[in-house]
Structure formats: structure tokens, C-alpha cells
């Protein structure tokens, strides 16, 4: 008997999650993941389009309908191996990718209904194999070539993984004491458990990649030394420098950059002080400035540290918030107060401590060059938000350490490395770059995409160099 | 992992000398730079000034005063033990050139990081005067070592038990009056460095201070080590640790330094309860 025409389920299958009232008091993961039953139900919504648009929407072109078909069939290991053809970190990307503006945006279902929950299915495929040993990727025989990768964030990890599979000897240099970059110090445990990151890094090490921590390139080892010792080098140092507003009161105690606030908790476990040595101020009234994912992460972390009231101050309106939809939704559910169309003018303090944040109302007027409405301050509309903690989540800029120690390396006016978007090639032979240090703050998946493109170009470069050399 | 090759008591019972195996760091480090250490999995990251750099041996040395939890815990380590994380060299090296006459001012154990700087200044052809002070004679450290390097060492003690009675400012002012140096470089507690800057300002002598702010990563990422300067905010980890002392907004800086005092006390008290007598046992 032939099945009749398929009835489309209009909504995504909900994913079980911790109750907002409970989770805002703990650091455990918010989203609990699909069960096999829920995953197969959601997978059944996929139309398996002949010319799948979702794949085009993915920066690394994961063969989405193929892996979803494998989930439908109940072969989760196969689903994972299909994803891994293009994406090294599915457990990470399933959790933190902005699917709504990438794959899911392009989903055929999205024209009339909710798109297939591609991210949730990707996460399911990865998590289903969490405790499985898993097949080792095929690794080509050693080429005898050495590549240095600077930075162990998403760009560096992806680049290292592909190069290792091609048989090259890869060494990653990481400035901090723990690898993972923003996956470790930036994204909180409740969104991306550290054990997921640690497991992906263990898998990478199994391919023979060596990771040297506490190694600040430009200080401990110069670029000249790297180029003398290695056949090529990939710079994936990210955009790690915090931005401040330059307003009065910024150096009062209680004012944090989001980087510092999140690093204290994520990297140093300050939420477990004094069991862990690094302290953090547990503010009662916290004001977070910014509207991106980092602002959401900071606000939700502040709640988990026990804040009674967390206000998120954003100069535009709700529709312009750049954060992932899910993060905004979760932040609201957990009780973060959104203060739209407000811009800080100064931080008020007493005896060296923050007491409030003074803001001015913004009027949204004509569109600016980014296509968003330009906010303009309304004179006389100043108001105070009482706060003992102010967190600045205004985005980040390029960390100049590596560039400064690499004479001749071309950087743009804002300090980002100039690199070919297709190959990562810089103006110095053998030096490639990718991720946020080239594009400015972007996403985990686009950094991974850049790392992979650079890996292909590095492979071509050292293979050609190999042929050209006389043995 | 960094192995402790040697440990000595510099001043009983709380100031210790550590020689660490650090072949790569020792090849790159310059006077004025620092390292960040983390003792163990649950440890904090703290910056420590370099008190010695020996590239031939592949070692660096640190002088650490046990004042809080991490430094006291470190004082229980001995030669042969390992420090989990050692990262460096960090920060900009002290700017060394032939200035002419250079006065170095060291308060407390700030004297230790001045030792490699004194050597570098001397090697660059400067006449180097060291003004070092402590509350009393028994609290002075590194006097012998510095005497071997500097052209002149002025010792001050608050109680007059050795050298000039008074603090380093008394000693420094005498030098400023007698034979004005071209450069003053001070390392010590922030109130002392601030006082040095106030003393040198009327003489118009360029004064460099080495700031020991609270830090996490040490590479410019967290912005915790913000230094308020008259011309804007700088980061001690990447722009410093040396700054023009006359440009530093001392009151804001000192307020920032004490931000975590209550937590530091809490952490230290908890540790002392768990390890009662650890410092005195090991030191004894």
C-alpha cells in the first residue's frame, strides 16, 4: 500500500528544557535535547527536497537532508558521520549556530510553517553518539609537513582537524591554559557544556594534533620562529579585545567588560568561589549594555549568580536585537528586563562603587548604512537605572598581539588581518588567517568555515612547495 | 607544567625566591615583563614580576611575598614541585636606554623586580642609584644583590634601624636635590608609587611606575587591568605594566586594586583554616 499524501506538521517539535524558574538558579544546560522519539518525529517533517536550499544556507554546507534521512531511519551514527563530512563540531554548532538566519531560514517549510529544527536534529545526532567510541576519521599517511595553528577557537580547531586528516603534523598554540577559545571562555555552560567542548578537543587530539597551552605567540614565540620551524601557519586568534564606551564612571568598581565577566565564570569557575580561587561580584541589580548573544549570556549569567534584577539596555528596538531568537526568548523567560531605545551616557558611583547607570532615550529615525534605523538621543530624556554591576557587551575588536609581532603583515584600519575570503591567504607567503581576526566578530560556524577553507589552501600550498623543492 | 628547581627563603617567614624551569620564556623575557601562574585546577591566575632571567640556564626567578591565598599556597611548594600553568613573558619590557643618571625606587618586595632592571640600566651605560626602603632593617630584601649592580644604594627604614630614618621618599628627595636623575623608576605598593610621583613632579623628572593590577588572561582580552590615565584608559597587561606615573589617576587605580579585598580575605581565611600552620611549617 502506498502512503497517502504526507500531512505537514506546522510547528517544530518542542525540545524539553529546564523550567525557567529553576534554571535561572543553576548553570546546567537549559535545553535538554531531543529523545530518539522526538528526533524521529521532527526528522519526519523534512521534505527531503531535491534541490535543498538549507544546504546553501549553511556556511559549511552540511548535507542536511541526508543526515535527517539517516535519523528517520534510526541510524544515528550514520547521521553523525554524514554531518562530520563537513562539520567537525556538530554538538557545538547544533547548540550555538544562528540557524534562524542560516539553514532554517532557507528551509522550504519555512515559507508557510516553522522550518525543520535542523539545529536540534544536528545536536541530537551528535549527542546520541556521546558515549560511543565512534569511528576514527581516516587519516592520510604522514606527509612530513608541519603546520602551526595560532589560537584554539573554532577557526583553529577546524583548520587543524582538516590538516591532520590530510596527514600533516599540526601544532596548535593557545594563549590561555585551556583550549577552545570562545567556546570555553565565552559561551556559558548553560548554553554549551564544557564537557562537550572538551570531548571535541579530545577527538581532535586523537588525530595527532598537538595543543600547546600558555603559549602567547608574539611574546613567547615570534612569527619569524614559527615560519622557520613550520611549513605554513594559520592565524585564528579571534576578535578578543573588549570595547568600552569611553563614558564617565567606566573605571568604577562594579563595571565589567562582558569578556571579563564571562571569563571569570566560564574559564575560572568564579561561580564556585571560594572552592575555586577566582572571585566575582554577585550583583543584586545588574545592567547589561548591548543586544547580542554575549549580552544575553552576560545577563543570564548574572541571574544565575543571584541577581534580583537584570536589565538589558539596548539602543535600538526589539526587532533589531542581533542575538539568536532562542537566546532572547530564554532571557525573557528567565526574567531579564529589556530596556529598549536607551543608550548609556554615564555610570554613577559612590565611594568608588557603581550605584546606577544613567541612560538617554533613543529615537529611531532614518535607516543607516547597515539598513537599521539609526538611533538618535532624545534631549532631556535622561533616566537612571539603579545598578551595582554594569556589564559592557558592546562587541569586541582585534587583538593586535600577533599582528604587531609580524612585520609586514597587512591589516585593515581596524586591525583585522587582510586575508582572501576563499583561501585565507595573507600577503605573507605561508601565512593564512581566518575567523574573527579577519572578519571581526561573527559566528562559530563561519569561523569554522574559514578554518576549513584555509586548510584546503594550506594543503595545496605545502603540497606545491613540496613538489618544487629538490630532495 | 613548570618545575620549581630551587626555592629559598628571602625574608623569614613570608618572602620566597623561586627558580623555575622555563627554557622558552627565559629566551624571550626582558626586564620589566611578568608571567602569569596558576597553581592547580582550581587556582586563580596571578601576575608575578620577573626577578631574574637566565637564558643560559633556561630558568626564570620570582620573588613572591605570601600575602594572600595563592601566594601563601605557593609558599608551601618546594623544589621539585610543579606549577600547573606558567604563561609569559607578558607585558612590554621596561624601556632601557642611556638616560644618564637613573634612580630606582623600591618599596617592600617591589625591590626584587628592580634587580634585572638595574642590571639592564647599568649595562646600557647609566649611573644607577637604588633607593630601597622598608619598615625596619629586618624587612629589607635584595640589598646585597643590588649593591653589586648599582653605583649607589640608599637604604631607608621607617624606624631608623638601618640607613636613613624615614621612607623612600625621604631618600629619593635627597637624590633629587643633590644630583637630579634623568629618570626615576618606581616599583612597590601603589601608595608608595603615587608618593614617588608627587615627589618627582616639582623637579620635572620623568617617572615610570610598574603597575600590578588585577588580571585574568594577561593578553588584553578581559579588560580587568584597566589603568585610568589622564589621556584615557590603558591595559596594564598589554600597554604596561610600565606607565608614566605622572599620567596615572592614582585614586581610581587604587580603588580598582582593592575591588576584591573582601573576597581575597574570605578565600585566604578559608584556606588558612584548612591548612593551619602550613606557611610556618614549610618555612621553618
PDB file of C-alpha atoms in Angstrom, chain A residues 175-178 185 213-216 219-222 225 240-242 244 250-257 259-261 263-264 267-268 273-282 351-353 399 401 404, chain B residues 24-25 27-28 33 38 40-45 69-70 73 84-92 214 216-217 219-224 226 228 233 235 237-238 252 255-256 258-260 262-263 266-267:
ATOM      1  CA  UNK A 175      47.430  31.626  24.907  1.00  0.00           C
ATOM      2  CA  UNK A 176      45.172  30.541  27.765  1.00  0.00           C
ATOM      3  CA  UNK A 177      45.573  27.487  29.971  1.00  0.00           C
ATOM      4  CA  UNK A 178      42.614  25.715  28.354  1.00  0.00           C
ATOM      5  CA  UNK A 185      35.843  31.231  27.947  1.00  0.00           C
ATOM      6  CA  UNK A 213      48.657  25.923  26.049  1.00  0.00           C
ATOM      7  CA  UNK A 214      50.028  29.032  27.796  1.00  0.00           C
ATOM      8  CA  UNK A 215      51.770  29.935  24.547  1.00  0.00           C
ATOM      9  CA  UNK A 216      51.283  33.567  23.585  1.00  0.00           C
ATOM     10  CA  UNK A 219      55.637  37.078  23.114  1.00  0.00           C
ATOM     11  CA  UNK A 220      56.831  33.519  23.797  1.00  0.00           C
ATOM     12  CA  UNK A 221      57.456  32.593  20.182  1.00  0.00           C
ATOM     13  CA  UNK A 222      57.739  35.079  17.340  1.00  0.00           C
ATOM     14  CA  UNK A 225      60.375  31.490  14.533  1.00  0.00           C
ATOM     15  CA  UNK A 240      39.139  39.193  21.670  1.00  0.00           C
ATOM     16  CA  UNK A 241      39.662  42.801  22.682  1.00  0.00           C
ATOM     17  CA  UNK A 242      36.795  44.219  24.725  1.00  0.00           C
ATOM     18  CA  UNK A 244      34.297  50.176  26.255  1.00  0.00           C
ATOM     19  CA  UNK A 250      33.708  53.317  33.427  1.00  0.00           C
ATOM     20  CA  UNK A 251      36.558  52.559  35.808  1.00  0.00           C
ATOM     21  CA  UNK A 252      34.374  52.392  38.900  1.00  0.00           C
ATOM     22  CA  UNK A 253      34.352  49.084  40.739  1.00  0.00           C
ATOM     23  CA  UNK A 254      31.446  47.011  39.519  1.00  0.00           C
ATOM     24  CA  UNK A 255      31.957  47.811  35.840  1.00  0.00           C
ATOM     25  CA  UNK A 256      32.926  44.755  33.821  1.00  0.00           C
ATOM     26  CA  UNK A 257      33.549  44.056  30.187  1.00  0.00           C
ATOM     27  CA  UNK A 259      34.695  39.331  28.377  1.00  0.00           C
ATOM     28  CA  UNK A 260      35.886  39.684  31.951  1.00  0.00           C
ATOM     29  CA  UNK A 261      32.537  38.794  33.493  1.00  0.00           C
ATOM     30  CA  UNK A 263      35.770  34.636  31.569  1.00  0.00           C
ATOM     31  CA  UNK A 264      35.687  34.749  35.350  1.00  0.00           C
ATOM     32  CA  UNK A 267      37.138  29.819  32.338  1.00  0.00           C
ATOM     33  CA  UNK A 268      37.853  30.351  36.030  1.00  0.00           C
ATOM     34  CA  UNK A 273      34.175  30.690  44.622  1.00  0.00           C
ATOM     35  CA  UNK A 274      35.655  30.089  47.182  1.00  0.00           C
ATOM     36  CA  UNK A 275      36.063  26.436  46.170  1.00  0.00           C
ATOM     37  CA  UNK A 276      37.713  27.915  43.093  1.00  0.00           C
ATOM     38  CA  UNK A 277      40.040  30.830  43.800  1.00  0.00           C
ATOM     39  CA  UNK A 278      38.781  33.390  41.289  1.00  0.00           C
ATOM     40  CA  UNK A 279      36.109  35.691  42.745  1.00  0.00           C
ATOM     41  CA  UNK A 280      33.295  37.584  41.041  1.00  0.00           C
ATOM     42  CA  UNK A 281      30.943  40.228  42.379  1.00  0.00           C
ATOM     43  CA  UNK A 282      27.445  38.838  42.741  1.00  0.00           C
ATOM     44  CA  UNK A 351      32.734  55.694  47.239  1.00  0.00           C
ATOM     45  CA  UNK A 352      34.238  54.083  44.151  1.00  0.00           C
ATOM     46  CA  UNK A 353      31.326  51.706  43.609  1.00  0.00           C
ATOM     47  CA  UNK A 399      43.689  41.622  19.480  1.00  0.00           C
ATOM     48  CA  UNK A 401      49.437  40.847  19.639  1.00  0.00           C
ATOM     49  CA  UNK A 404      52.219  43.588  15.929  1.00  0.00           C
TER      50      UNK A 404
ATOM     51  CA  UNK B  24      61.312  29.268  26.176  1.00  0.00           C
ATOM     52  CA  UNK B  25      60.263  32.101  28.463  1.00  0.00           C
ATOM     53  CA  UNK B  27      64.957  33.193  25.997  1.00  0.00           C
ATOM     54  CA  UNK B  28      62.375  35.895  25.314  1.00  0.00           C
ATOM     55  CA  UNK B  33      57.948  41.866  31.967  1.00  0.00           C
ATOM     56  CA  UNK B  38      48.024  29.156  38.042  1.00  0.00           C
ATOM     57  CA  UNK B  40      46.315  23.998  40.123  1.00  0.00           C
ATOM     58  CA  UNK B  41      42.952  23.135  38.544  1.00  0.00           C
ATOM     59  CA  UNK B  42      41.020  25.361  40.958  1.00  0.00           C
ATOM     60  CA  UNK B  43      43.602  28.102  41.154  1.00  0.00           C
ATOM     61  CA  UNK B  44      43.369  31.728  40.086  1.00  0.00           C
ATOM     62  CA  UNK B  45      45.661  33.311  37.532  1.00  0.00           C
ATOM     63  CA  UNK B  69      45.679  32.731  49.473  1.00  0.00           C
ATOM     64  CA  UNK B  70      47.513  31.942  46.246  1.00  0.00           C
ATOM     65  CA  UNK B  73      49.688  28.325  48.935  1.00  0.00           C
ATOM     66  CA  UNK B  84      50.400  23.765  36.747  1.00  0.00           C
ATOM     67  CA  UNK B  85      50.403  26.770  34.424  1.00  0.00           C
ATOM     68  CA  UNK B  86      53.107  29.279  33.651  1.00  0.00           C
ATOM     69  CA  UNK B  87      52.443  31.811  30.918  1.00  0.00           C
ATOM     70  CA  UNK B  88      54.755  34.522  29.689  1.00  0.00           C
ATOM     71  CA  UNK B  89      56.611  36.652  29.113  1.00  0.00           C
ATOM     72  CA  UNK B  90      53.784  39.187  29.207  1.00  0.00           C
ATOM     73  CA  UNK B  91      53.653  42.965  29.018  1.00  0.00           C
ATOM     74  CA  UNK B  92      56.085  45.419  27.489  1.00  0.00           C
ATOM     75  CA  UNK B 214      44.252  42.598  38.982  1.00  0.00           C
ATOM     76  CA  UNK B 216      42.946  37.355  34.351  1.00  0.00           C
ATOM     77  CA  UNK B 217      44.272  36.496  30.902  1.00  0.00           C
ATOM     78  CA  UNK B 219      46.804  39.259  26.831  1.00  0.00           C
ATOM     79  CA  UNK B 220      44.350  42.147  26.533  1.00  0.00           C
ATOM     80  CA  UNK B 221      41.219  40.072  26.418  1.00  0.00           C
ATOM     81  CA  UNK B 222      39.383  40.769  29.657  1.00  0.00           C
ATOM     82  CA  UNK B 223      39.971  44.452  30.343  1.00  0.00           C
ATOM     83  CA  UNK B 224      40.140  43.837  34.088  1.00  0.00           C
ATOM     84  CA  UNK B 226      42.301  48.917  33.212  1.00  0.00           C
ATOM     85  CA  UNK B 228      42.984  55.154  34.241  1.00  0.00           C
ATOM     86  CA  UNK B 233      42.183  54.112  29.769  1.00  0.00           C
ATOM     87  CA  UNK B 235      45.505  47.989  29.871  1.00  0.00           C
ATOM     88  CA  UNK B 237      48.792  43.679  30.629  1.00  0.00           C
ATOM     89  CA  UNK B 238      49.449  44.798  27.078  1.00  0.00           C
ATOM     90  CA  UNK B 252      40.819  55.414  40.700  1.00  0.00           C
ATOM     91  CA  UNK B 255      40.207  51.834  44.241  1.00  0.00           C
ATOM     92  CA  UNK B 256      40.250  49.233  41.468  1.00  0.00           C
ATOM     93  CA  UNK B 258      41.056  46.836  46.307  1.00  0.00           C
ATOM     94  CA  UNK B 259      37.912  45.684  44.456  1.00  0.00           C
ATOM     95  CA  UNK B 260      38.203  42.098  45.602  1.00  0.00           C
ATOM     96  CA  UNK B 262      36.703  41.105  50.886  1.00  0.00           C
ATOM     97  CA  UNK B 263      36.734  38.036  48.639  1.00  0.00           C
ATOM     98  CA  UNK B 266      37.433  35.187  52.623  1.00  0.00           C
ATOM     99  CA  UNK B 267      39.414  32.901  50.355  1.00  0.00           C
TER     100      UNK B 267
END
